[in-house]
XYZ file of C-alpha atoms in Angstrom:
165
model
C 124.784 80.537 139.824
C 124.406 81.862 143.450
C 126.705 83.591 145.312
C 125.641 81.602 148.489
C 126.450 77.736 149.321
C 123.122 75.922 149.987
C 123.451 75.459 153.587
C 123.318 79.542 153.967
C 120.385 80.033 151.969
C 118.751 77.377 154.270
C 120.267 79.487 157.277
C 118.335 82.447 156.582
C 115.097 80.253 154.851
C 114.807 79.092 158.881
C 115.058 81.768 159.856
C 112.648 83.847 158.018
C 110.434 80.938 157.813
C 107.774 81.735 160.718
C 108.611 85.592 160.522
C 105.200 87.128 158.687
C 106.220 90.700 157.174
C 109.520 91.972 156.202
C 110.348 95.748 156.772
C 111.505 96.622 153.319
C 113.373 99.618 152.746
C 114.527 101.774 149.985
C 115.574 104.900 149.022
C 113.187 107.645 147.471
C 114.168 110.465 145.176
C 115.241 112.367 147.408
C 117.770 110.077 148.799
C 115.728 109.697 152.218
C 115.199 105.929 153.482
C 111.676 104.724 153.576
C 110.281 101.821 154.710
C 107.080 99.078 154.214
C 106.413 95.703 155.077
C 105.873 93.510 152.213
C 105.207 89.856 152.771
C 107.671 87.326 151.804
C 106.693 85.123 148.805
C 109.474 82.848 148.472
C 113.753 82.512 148.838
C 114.337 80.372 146.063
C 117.482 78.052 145.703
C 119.432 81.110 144.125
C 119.417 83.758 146.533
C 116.947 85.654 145.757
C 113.809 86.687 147.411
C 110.645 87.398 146.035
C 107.711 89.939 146.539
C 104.656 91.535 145.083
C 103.909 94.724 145.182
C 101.470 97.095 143.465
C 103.294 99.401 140.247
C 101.571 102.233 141.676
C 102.693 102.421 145.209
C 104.843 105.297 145.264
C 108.569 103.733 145.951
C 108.111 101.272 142.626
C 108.748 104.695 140.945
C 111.857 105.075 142.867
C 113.449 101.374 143.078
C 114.871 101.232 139.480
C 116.442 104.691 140.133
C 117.921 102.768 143.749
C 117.715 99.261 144.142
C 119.950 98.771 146.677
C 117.169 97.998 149.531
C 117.479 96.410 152.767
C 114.815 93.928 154.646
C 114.868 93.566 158.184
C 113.243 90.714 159.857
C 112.789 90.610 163.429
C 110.520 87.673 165.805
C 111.135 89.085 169.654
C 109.356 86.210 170.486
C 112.241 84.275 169.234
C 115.089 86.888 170.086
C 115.985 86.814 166.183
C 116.292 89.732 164.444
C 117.936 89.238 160.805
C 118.860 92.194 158.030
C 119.664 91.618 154.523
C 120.950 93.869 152.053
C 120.581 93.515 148.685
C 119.516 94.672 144.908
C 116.352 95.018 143.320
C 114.312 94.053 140.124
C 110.900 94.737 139.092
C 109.500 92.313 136.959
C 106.494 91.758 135.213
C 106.226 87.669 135.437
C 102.987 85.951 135.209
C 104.376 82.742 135.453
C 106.553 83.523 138.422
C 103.211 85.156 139.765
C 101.175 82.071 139.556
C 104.282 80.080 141.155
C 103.869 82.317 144.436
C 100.387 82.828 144.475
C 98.360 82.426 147.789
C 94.788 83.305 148.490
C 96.492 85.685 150.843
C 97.783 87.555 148.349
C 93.909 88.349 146.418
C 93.667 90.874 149.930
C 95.650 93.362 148.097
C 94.966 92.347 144.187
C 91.435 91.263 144.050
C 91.276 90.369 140.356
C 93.746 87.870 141.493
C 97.616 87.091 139.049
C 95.872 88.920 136.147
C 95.572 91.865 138.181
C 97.464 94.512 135.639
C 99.225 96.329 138.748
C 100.530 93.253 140.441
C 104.204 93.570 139.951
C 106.844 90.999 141.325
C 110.521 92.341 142.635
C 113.166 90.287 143.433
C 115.934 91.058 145.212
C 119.217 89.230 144.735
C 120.724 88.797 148.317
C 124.539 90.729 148.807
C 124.767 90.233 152.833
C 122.580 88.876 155.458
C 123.175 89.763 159.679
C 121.279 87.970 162.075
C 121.450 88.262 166.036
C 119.623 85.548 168.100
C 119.798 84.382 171.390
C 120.217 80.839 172.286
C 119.591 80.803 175.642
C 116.227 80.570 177.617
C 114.595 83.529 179.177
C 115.827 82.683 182.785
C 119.077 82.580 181.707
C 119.448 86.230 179.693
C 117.412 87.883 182.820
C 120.153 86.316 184.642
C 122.679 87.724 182.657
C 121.375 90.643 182.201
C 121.204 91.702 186.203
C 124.788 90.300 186.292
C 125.585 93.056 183.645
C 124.159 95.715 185.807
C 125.344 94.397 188.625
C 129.149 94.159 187.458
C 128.801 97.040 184.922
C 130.197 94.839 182.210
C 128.608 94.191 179.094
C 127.855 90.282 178.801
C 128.047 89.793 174.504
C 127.318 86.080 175.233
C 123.719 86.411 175.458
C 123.354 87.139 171.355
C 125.035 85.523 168.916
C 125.897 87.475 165.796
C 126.612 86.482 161.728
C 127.213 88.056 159.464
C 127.083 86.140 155.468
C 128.535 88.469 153.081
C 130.135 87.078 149.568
């Protein structure tokens, strides 16, 4: 069952959408943060999104140890920038593997969904943030030299959720 209604997965699915590489963090055993960007394979209908990674890249020693991780998502293009927080799995799925496959994907495993490292983690989503702006480019310059100007902050330029069950 997910812990999210439908219409919030589909929130942060558009949102995500266009965005190419997540900055996935966890911590190592040491307790220090690292990070990577891993590609997004899928948010399914349950909350959870999925990635592959390789078993022998060194933080897939550390996850099960920590799997609280974190992925931040950012398009300045788009003035979105999105963080989600969450716990992870590392599974060994075949099936699921074929289901996400892309020819993308052969870059990093070139014998392709047999390849024996090619590992899948999911991460069951706990709380998402985004920020974006809504307003053109004009219009936050604008605001932003009325900021300086007056010396008052102007919040309305970003607007900020936060989905947390």
């Amino acid at each position: 069952m997910p812990l999210y209604s439908q219409d919030q997965i589909n929130t942060i699915a558009a949102k995500i959408k266009d965005v190419r590489f997540g900055m996935f963090t966890t911590f190592d055993s040491g307790h220090a943060l690292t990070s990577r960007p891993l590609t997004t394979q899928q948010l399914d209908n349950e909350g959870n999104l999925w990635f592959f990674a390789s078993d022998e890249a060194a933080f897939m020693f550390d996850l099960p140890k920590h799997p609280d991780v974190n992925i931040s998502y950012s398009a300045p293009e788009r003035n979105l920038y999105l963080s989600i927080s969450g716990r992870a799995y590392v599974l060994k799925d075949r099936a699921k593997a074929r289901e996400l496959w892309s020819a993308a994907a052969r870059s990093w495993f070139p014998e392709g969904v047999d390849d024996p490292h090619l590992t899948l983690i999911r991460v069951r989503i706990e709380s998402a943030e985004y920020w974006d702006a809504s307003s053109t480019k004009m219009k936050q310059l604008v605001q932003i030299a009325r900021s300086a100007i007056t010396g008052r902050a102007n919040m309305a330029m970003t607007r900020h959720t936060t989905i947390c069950l």
